[in-house]
XYZ file of C-alpha atoms in Angstrom:
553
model
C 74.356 158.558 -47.126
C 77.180 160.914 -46.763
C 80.568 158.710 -47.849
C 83.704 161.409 -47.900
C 84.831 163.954 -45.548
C 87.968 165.288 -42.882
C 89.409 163.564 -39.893
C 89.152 165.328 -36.721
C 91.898 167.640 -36.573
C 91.546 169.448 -40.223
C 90.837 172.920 -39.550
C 87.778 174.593 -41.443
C 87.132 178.303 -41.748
C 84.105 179.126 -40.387
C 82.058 182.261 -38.409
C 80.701 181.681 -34.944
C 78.254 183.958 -33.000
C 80.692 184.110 -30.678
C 83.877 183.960 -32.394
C 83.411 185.455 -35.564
C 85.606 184.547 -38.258
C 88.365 182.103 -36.929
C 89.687 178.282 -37.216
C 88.331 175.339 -35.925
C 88.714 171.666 -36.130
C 86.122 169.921 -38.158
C 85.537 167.231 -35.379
C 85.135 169.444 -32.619
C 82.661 171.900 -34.865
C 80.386 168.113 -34.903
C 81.023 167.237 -31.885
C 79.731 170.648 -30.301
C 77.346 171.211 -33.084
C 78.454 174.198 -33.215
C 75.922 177.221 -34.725
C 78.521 178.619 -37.574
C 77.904 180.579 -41.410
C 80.588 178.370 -43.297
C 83.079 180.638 -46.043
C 81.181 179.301 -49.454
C 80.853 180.293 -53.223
C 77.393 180.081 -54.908
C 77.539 177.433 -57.465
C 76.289 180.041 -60.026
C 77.853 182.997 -59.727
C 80.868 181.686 -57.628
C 80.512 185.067 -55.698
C 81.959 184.483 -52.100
C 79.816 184.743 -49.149
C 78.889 182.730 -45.398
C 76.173 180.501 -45.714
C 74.535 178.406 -42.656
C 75.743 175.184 -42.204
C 72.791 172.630 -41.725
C 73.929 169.611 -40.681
C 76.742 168.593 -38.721
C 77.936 164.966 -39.310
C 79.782 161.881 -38.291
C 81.487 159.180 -40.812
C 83.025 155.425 -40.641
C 86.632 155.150 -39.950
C 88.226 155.562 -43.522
C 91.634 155.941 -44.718
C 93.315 159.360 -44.823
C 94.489 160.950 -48.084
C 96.944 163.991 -48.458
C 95.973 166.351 -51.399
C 98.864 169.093 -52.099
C 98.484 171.854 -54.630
C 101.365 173.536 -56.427
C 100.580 176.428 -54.239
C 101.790 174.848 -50.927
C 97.900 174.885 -49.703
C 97.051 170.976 -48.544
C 94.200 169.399 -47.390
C 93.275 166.007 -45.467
C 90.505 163.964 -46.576
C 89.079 160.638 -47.828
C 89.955 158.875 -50.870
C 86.719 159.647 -52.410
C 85.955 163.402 -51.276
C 85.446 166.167 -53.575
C 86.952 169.648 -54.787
C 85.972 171.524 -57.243
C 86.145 172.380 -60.720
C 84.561 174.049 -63.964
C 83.415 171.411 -66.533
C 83.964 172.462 -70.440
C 80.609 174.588 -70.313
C 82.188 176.693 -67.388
C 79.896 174.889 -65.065
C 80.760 173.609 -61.909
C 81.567 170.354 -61.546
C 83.149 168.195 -58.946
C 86.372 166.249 -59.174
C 87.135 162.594 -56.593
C 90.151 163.228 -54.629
C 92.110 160.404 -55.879
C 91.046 161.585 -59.736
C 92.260 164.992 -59.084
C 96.085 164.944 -59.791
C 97.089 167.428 -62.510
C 93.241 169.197 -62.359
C 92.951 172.444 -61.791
C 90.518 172.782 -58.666
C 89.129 176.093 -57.057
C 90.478 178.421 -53.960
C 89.388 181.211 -52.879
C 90.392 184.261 -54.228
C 89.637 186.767 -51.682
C 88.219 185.900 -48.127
C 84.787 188.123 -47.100
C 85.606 190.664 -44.603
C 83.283 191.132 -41.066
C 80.298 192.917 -41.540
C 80.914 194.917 -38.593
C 84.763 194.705 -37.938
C 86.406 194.421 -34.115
C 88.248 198.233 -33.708
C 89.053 197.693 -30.023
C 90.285 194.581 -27.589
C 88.960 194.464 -24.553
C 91.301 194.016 -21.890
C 88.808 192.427 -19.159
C 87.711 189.422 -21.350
C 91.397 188.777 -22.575
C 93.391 188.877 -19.294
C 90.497 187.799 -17.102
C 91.713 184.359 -16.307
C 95.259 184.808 -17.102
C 96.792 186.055 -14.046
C 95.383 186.857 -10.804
C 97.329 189.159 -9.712
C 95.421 191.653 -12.121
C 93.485 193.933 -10.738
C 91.230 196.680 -11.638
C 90.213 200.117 -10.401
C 87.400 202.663 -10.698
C 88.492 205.025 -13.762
C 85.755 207.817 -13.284
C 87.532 209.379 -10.209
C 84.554 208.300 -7.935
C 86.865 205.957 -5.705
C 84.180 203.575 -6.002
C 84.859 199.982 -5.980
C 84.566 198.269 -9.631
C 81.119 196.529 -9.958
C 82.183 192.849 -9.186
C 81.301 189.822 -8.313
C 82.453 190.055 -4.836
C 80.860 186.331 -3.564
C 84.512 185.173 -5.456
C 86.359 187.380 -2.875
C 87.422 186.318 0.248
C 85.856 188.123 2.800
C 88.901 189.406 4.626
C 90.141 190.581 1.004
C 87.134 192.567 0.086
C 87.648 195.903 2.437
C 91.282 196.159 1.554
C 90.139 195.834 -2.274
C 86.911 198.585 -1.642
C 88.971 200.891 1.046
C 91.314 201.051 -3.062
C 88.938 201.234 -5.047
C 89.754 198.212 -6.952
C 88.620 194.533 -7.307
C 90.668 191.133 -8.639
C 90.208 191.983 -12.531
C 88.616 187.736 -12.857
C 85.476 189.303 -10.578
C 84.643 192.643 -12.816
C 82.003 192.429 -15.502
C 82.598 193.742 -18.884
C 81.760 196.140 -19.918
C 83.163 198.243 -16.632
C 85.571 201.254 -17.781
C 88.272 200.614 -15.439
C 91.693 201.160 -15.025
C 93.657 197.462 -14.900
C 97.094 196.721 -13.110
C 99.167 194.513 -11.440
C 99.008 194.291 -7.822
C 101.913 196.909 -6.211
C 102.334 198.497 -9.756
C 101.287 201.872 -10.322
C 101.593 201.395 -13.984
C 97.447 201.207 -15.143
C 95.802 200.589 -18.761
C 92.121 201.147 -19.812
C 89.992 198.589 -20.032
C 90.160 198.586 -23.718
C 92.459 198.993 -26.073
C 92.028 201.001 -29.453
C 92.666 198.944 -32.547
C 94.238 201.017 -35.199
C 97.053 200.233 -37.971
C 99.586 201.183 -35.993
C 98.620 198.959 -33.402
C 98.275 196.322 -35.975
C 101.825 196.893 -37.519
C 103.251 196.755 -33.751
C 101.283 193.348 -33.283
C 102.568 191.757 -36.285
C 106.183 193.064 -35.942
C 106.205 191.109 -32.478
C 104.827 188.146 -33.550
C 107.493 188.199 -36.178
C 110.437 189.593 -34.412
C 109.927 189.919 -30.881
C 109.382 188.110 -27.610
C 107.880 188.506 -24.230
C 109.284 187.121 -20.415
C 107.570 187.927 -17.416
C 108.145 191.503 -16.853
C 109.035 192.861 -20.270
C 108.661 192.918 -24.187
C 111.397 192.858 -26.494
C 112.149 193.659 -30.349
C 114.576 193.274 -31.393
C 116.155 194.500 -35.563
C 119.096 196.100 -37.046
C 117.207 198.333 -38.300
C 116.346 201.412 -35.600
C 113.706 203.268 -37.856
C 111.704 200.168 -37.260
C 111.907 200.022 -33.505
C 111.218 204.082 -33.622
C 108.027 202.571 -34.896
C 107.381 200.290 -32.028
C 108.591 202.926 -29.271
C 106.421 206.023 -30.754
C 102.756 203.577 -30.070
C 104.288 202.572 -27.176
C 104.883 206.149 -26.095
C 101.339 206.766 -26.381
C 100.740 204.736 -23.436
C 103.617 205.912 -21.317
C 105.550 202.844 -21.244
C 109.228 202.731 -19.849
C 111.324 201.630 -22.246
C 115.161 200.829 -22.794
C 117.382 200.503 -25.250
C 120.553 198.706 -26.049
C 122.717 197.272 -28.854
C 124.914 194.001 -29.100
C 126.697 193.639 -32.002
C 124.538 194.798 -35.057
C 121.745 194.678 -33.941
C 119.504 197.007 -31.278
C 116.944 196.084 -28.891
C 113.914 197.741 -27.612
C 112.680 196.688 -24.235
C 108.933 197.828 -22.852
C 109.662 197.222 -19.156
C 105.871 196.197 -18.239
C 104.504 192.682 -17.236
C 101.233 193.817 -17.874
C 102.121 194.400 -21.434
C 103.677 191.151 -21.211
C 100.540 189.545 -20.409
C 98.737 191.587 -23.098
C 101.281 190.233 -25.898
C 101.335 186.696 -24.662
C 97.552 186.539 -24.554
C 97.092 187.840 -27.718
C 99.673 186.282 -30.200
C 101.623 183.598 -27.581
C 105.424 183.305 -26.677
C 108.089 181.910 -27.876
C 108.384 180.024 -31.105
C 104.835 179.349 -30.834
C 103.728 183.054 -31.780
C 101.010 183.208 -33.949
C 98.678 185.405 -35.894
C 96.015 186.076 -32.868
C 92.079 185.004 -33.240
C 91.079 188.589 -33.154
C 92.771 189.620 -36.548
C 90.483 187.786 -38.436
C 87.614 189.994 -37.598
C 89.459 193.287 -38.072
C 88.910 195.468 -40.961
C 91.071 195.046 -44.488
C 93.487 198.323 -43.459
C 94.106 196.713 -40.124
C 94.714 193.481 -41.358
C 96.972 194.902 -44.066
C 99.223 196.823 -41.312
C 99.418 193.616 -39.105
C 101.087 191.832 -42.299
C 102.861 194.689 -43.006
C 104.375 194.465 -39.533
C 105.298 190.547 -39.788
C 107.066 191.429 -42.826
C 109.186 193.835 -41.679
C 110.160 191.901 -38.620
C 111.057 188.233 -40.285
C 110.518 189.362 -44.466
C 111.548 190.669 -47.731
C 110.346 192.717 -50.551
C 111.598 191.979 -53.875
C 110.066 194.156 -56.631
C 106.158 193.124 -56.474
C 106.569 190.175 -54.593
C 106.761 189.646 -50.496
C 108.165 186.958 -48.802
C 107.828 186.064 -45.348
C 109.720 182.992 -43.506
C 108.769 181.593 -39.997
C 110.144 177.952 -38.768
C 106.263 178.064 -37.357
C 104.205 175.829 -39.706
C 100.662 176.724 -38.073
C 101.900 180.872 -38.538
C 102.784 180.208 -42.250
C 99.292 178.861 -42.550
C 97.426 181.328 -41.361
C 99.718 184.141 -43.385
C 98.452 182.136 -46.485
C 95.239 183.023 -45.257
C 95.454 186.593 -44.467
C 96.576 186.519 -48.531
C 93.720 184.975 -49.359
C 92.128 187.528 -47.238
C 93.519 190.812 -48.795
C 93.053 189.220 -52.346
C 97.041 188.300 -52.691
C 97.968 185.369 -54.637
C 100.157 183.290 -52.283
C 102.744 180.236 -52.416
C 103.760 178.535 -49.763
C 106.726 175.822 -49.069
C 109.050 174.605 -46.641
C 113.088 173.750 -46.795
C 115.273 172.198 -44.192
C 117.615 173.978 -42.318
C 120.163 173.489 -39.216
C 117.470 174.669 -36.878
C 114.266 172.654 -38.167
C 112.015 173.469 -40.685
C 111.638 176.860 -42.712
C 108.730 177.775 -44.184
C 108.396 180.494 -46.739
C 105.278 182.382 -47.977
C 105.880 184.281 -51.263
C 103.080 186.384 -52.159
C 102.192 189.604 -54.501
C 98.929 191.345 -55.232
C 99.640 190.934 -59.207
C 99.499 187.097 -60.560
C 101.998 185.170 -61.017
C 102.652 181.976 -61.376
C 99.718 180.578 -59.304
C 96.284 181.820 -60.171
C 95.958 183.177 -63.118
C 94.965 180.157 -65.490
C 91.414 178.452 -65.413
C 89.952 175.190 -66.891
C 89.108 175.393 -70.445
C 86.195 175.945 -71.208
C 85.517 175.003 -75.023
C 81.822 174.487 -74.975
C 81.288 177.957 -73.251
C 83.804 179.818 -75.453
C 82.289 178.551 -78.377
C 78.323 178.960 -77.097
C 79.399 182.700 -76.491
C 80.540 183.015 -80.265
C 77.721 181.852 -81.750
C 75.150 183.891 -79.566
C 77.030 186.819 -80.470
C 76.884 185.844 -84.470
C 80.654 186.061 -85.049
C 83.209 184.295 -87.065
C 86.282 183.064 -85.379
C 88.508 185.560 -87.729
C 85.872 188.229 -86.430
C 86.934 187.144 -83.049
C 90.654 187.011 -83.914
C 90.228 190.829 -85.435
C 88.342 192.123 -83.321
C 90.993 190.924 -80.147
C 93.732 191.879 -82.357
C 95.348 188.230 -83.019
C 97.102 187.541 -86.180
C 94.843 184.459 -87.016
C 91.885 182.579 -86.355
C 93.899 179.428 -85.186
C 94.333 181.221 -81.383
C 90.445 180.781 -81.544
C 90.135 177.625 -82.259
C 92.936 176.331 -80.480
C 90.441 177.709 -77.363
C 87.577 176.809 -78.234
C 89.241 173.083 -79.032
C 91.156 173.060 -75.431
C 93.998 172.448 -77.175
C 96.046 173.759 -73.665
C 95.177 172.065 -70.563
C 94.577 175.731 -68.710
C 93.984 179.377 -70.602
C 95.315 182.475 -69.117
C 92.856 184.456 -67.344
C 93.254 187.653 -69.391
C 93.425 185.649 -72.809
C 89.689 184.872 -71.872
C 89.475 187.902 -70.289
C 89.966 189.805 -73.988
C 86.692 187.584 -75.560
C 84.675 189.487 -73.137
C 85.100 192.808 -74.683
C 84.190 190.767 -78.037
C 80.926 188.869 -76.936
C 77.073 189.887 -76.476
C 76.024 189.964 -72.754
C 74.071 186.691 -71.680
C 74.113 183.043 -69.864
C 77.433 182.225 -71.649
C 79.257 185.581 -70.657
C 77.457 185.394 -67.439
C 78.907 182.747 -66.702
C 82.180 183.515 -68.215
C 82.191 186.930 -65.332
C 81.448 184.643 -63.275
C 85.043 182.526 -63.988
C 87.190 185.865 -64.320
C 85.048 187.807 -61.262
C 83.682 185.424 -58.965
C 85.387 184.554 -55.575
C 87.275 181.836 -56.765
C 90.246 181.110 -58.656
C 91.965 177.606 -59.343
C 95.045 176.218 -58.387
C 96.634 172.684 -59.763
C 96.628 169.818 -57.923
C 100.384 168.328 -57.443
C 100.253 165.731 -56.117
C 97.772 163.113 -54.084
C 99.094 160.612 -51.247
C 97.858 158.165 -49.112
C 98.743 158.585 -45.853
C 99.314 156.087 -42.543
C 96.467 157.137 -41.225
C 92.797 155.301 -40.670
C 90.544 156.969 -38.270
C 86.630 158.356 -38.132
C 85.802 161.358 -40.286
C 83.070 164.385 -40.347
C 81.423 166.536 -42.500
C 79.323 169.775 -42.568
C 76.407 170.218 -44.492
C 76.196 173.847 -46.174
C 72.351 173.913 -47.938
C 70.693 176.791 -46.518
C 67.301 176.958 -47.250
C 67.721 173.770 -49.169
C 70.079 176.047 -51.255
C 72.695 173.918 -53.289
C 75.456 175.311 -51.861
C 77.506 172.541 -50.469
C 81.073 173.617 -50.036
C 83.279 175.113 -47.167
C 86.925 175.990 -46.661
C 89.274 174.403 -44.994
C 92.818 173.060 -44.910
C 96.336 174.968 -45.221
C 96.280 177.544 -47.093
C 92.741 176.939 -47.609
C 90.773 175.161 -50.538
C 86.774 174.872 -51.297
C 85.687 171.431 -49.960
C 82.590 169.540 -50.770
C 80.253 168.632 -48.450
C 79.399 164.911 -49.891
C 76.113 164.188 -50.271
C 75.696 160.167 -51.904
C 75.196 160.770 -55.437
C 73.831 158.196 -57.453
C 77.187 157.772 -59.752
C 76.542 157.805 -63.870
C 76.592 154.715 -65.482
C 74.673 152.957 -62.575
C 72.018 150.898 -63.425
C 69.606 148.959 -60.578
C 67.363 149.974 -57.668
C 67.978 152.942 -55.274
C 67.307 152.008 -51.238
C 66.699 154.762 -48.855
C 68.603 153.659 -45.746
C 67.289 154.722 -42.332
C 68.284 154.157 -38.982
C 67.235 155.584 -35.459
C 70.372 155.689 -33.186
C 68.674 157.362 -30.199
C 67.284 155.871 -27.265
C 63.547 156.861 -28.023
C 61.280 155.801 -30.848
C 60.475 158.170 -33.741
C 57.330 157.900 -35.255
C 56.871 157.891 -39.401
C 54.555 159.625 -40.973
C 52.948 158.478 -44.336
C 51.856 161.789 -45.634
C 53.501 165.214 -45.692
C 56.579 164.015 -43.283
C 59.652 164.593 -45.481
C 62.382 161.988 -44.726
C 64.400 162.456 -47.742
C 65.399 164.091 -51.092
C 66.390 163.274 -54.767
C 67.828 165.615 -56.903
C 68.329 165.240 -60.521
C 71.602 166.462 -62.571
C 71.701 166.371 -66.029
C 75.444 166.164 -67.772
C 76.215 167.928 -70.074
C 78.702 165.633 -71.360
C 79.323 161.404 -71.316
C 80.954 160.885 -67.994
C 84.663 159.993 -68.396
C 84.603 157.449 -65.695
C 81.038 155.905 -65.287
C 79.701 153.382 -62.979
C 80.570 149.857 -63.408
C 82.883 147.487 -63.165
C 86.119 149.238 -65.014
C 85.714 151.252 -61.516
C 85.288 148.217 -59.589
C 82.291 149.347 -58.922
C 80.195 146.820 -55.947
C 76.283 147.467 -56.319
C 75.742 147.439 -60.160
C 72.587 145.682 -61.295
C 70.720 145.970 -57.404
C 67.993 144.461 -56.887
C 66.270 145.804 -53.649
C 67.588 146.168 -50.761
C 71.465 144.777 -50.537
C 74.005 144.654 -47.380
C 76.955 146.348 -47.628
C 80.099 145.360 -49.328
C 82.471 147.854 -47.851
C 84.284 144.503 -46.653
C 85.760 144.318 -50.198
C 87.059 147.162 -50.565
C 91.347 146.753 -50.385
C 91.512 149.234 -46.650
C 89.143 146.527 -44.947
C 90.929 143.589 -46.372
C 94.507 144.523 -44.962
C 92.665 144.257 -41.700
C 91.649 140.884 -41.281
């Protein structure tokens, strides 16, 4: 029985057929059943990858709990749902939301890029339904009509559109390679447009720093190298554009509603500008120029650190993810001003601060010593520390974190095998850990989902999700140590037509057995308050107990 998960709204990570990479609420993704390759780390060689999610699935009303990590990255989920850690043998282990205050639990550390990344946006499928005063013509000087769908044209409309050489752009089938415009405009685009890093850095400079009205997109910056910038890729297309200056500042206008449309449809208007759904599938240069570009239109550079601010919470999101992305260690928070709401994403491609400590790992640190035959004064030589006591203070976990490079160092020290396989795997995997800051219930008591992640029957079982984005657990039931009693298998036919079981060679279920490889810290019973210790066959449930149902009779 699956126990923990996300309300509806909490945004996962996922690829789509369709989509590619992009955001989605987790309670739509069940709803729909959507077909989707969650973002997930193999549990033994925490290398990054998409794996096929397998189930999709539907919880009880529970209450709502608000993990935060000194990062700024937050998720929403159930009291009892799990992140992940390393146990003491560098193994992964997982960690109870309400347990996880002060525990260093893992993030990504890089997202994957596409296997086969977008280099062009087609015009057709993005302004199709937008407007329909769009229109398209024939491109390959034939004067021949676009191939449309002409049964969606009135029939008094379709000579004047054929006798042009044109057709409303919501009839024409992509591909087409025609020319689109605005009805009484002689100002045309191609069908597609080519996405470079220029085109990137112009994108991301508007979402930051410009905005669009009906007939015309502006930038506007006091600095005029930057708005050079914008005008020269503009001036590859032949726009009309003005300038003009009020007080220190200039402004740059491209007099075009159909760029107008483009910009709106891509990244929005207004204060509601965000990074668009097509970035996420573009290559690692592009993406790189389009943050480059938000930067220099609402950002700062400070040595080896960037910092961009937005009073858009959903945009300073995603920018934490386009970090993640590129491999940059990111922190995001927020500060009241006048206006509303700031929020500030400080990131750099070196570590600092966030990132660059891990769990200790005493068992493992000590396992690789011994297979390699060495002393701990061999160790402390050979690494170049004054004493053995820096050794045994790590292998003891007498800190509650170790530096990345101080474990980093033991590598060049120990033998290759399992232990420093699985110590590459801590320093080089796709993950990296983050502290949890703080955990809070919230006001909120509402149905939950979860994804199942077990390709294959693969043990997988984690996706991303949340701001910022952090490695959730998809929650199978486990049979908690320290319980003692009978095990039910619960099943339950909610459709409307019977389903026959078999008694031989149908497969119903699964048990899968963990060994520890220490005494759990918190085992079953009644310390926890544990309600089904001692069972004796099947029992009803006594979910009633527990304090959320009480407040509610």
């Amino acid at each position: 029985m699956v126990h923990a998960s996300l309300p509806y709204d909490e945004q996962v990570f996922l690829w789509t057929p369709e989509d590619g990479f992009g955001f989605h609420p987790i309670g739509e993704v069940v709803e729909k059943e959507l077909e989707a390759r969650a973002v997930a780390f193999d549990p033994k060689t925490l290398e990054l990858s998409t794996h096929r999610v397998t189930d999709h699935i539907t919880n009880p009303t529970k209450d709502i709990y608000r993990v935060v990590l000194e990062s700024g990255r937050e998720v929403h989920v159930t009291k009892d749902h799990n992140l992940f850690t390393v146990d003491e043998a560098g193994r992964v282990t997982r960690v109870p939301s309400e347990e996880a205050e002060g525990t260093l639990v893992m993030v990504p550390d890089e997202l994957p890029e596409p296997t086969v990344s977008e280099d062009e946006v087609n015009l057709i499928n993005l302004l199709r339904d937008e407007d329909d005063e769009l229109i398209a013509y024939a491109s390959d000087g034939s004067g021949s009509a676009p191939n449309a769908d002409w049964d969606c044209v009135p029939r008094g409309s379709r000579r004047h559109y054929r006798s042009r050489g044109s057709a409303p752009l919501q009839t024409v089938e992509e591909p087409s390679g025609v020319d689109i415009a605005y009805k009484q405009s002689d100002y045309t685009l191609p069908d597609t447009l080519e996405v470079t890093e220029e085109f990137a850095w112009v994108l991301g400079f508007y979402v930051a720093e410009g905005y669009a009205r009906r007939k015309h997109v502006v930038f506007t910056n006091t600095e005029d190298e930057l708005l050079e910038r914008v005008a020269d890729w503009f001036d590859g297309y032949d726009a009309s554009l003005s300038w003009s200056k009020s007080g220190g500042a200039s402004r740059l206008t491209v007099c075009s509603a159909l760029w107008s449309s483009i910009f709106t449809a891509l990244a929005g208007e207004g204060s509601e500008k965000d990074v668009p759904d097509t970035v996420w599938n573009w290559s690692d240069e592009t993406v790189s120029a389009f943050l480059e570009g938000l930067v220099d239109g609402d950002g700062s550079r400070r040595g080896t650190r960037t910092v961009f601010y937005t009073f858009n919470e959903s945009l300073a999101d995603n920018v934490s993810y386009l970090c993640s992305r590129l491999g940059l260690r990111s922190n995001l928070r927020s500060r009241d001003r006048e206006t509303g709401t700031e929020w500030v994403v400080e990131f750099a491609e070196d570590p600092y601060r966030r990132g660059e400590y891990v769990p200790p790992v005493p068992d493992l640190l000590r396992e690789a010593r011994s297979d390699t035959g060495l002393r701990m004064s061999d160790v402390a030589d050979a690494v170049g520390w004054s004493s053995k006591s820096s050794v045994s203070n790590l292998e003891n976990a007498e800190h509650g974190a170790v530096k990345r490079e101080t474990v980093r160092k033991l590598t060049d020290v120990y033998d290759d095998g399992e232990p420093a396989r699985r110590i590459d795997a801590l320093l080089n995997g796709g993950v990296r850990f983050e502290r949890v800051e703080r955990v809070e219930k919230t006001d909120r008591h509402e149905t939950t989902y979860d994804l199942e992640v077990q390709p294959d029957g693969r043990a997988v079982e984690n996706f991303v999700g949340g701001r910022g984005g952090i490695f959730l657990s998809n929650t199978a039931g486990f049979v908690d140590p320290g319980y003692r009693g009978q095990i039910t298998l619960e099943l339950s036919n909610l459709g409307t037509a019977p389903v026959a079981l078999r008694p031989e060679e149908m497969r119903i279920s699964q048990i899968v057995l963990t060994e520890l490889s220490s005494p759990a810290e918190t085992p079953y019973g009644e310390e926890r308050g544990s309600k089904y210790q001692d069972q004796d066959g099947p029992t009803a449930s006594r979910i009633g107990s527990d304090d959320e149902w009480k407040s509610e009779k």
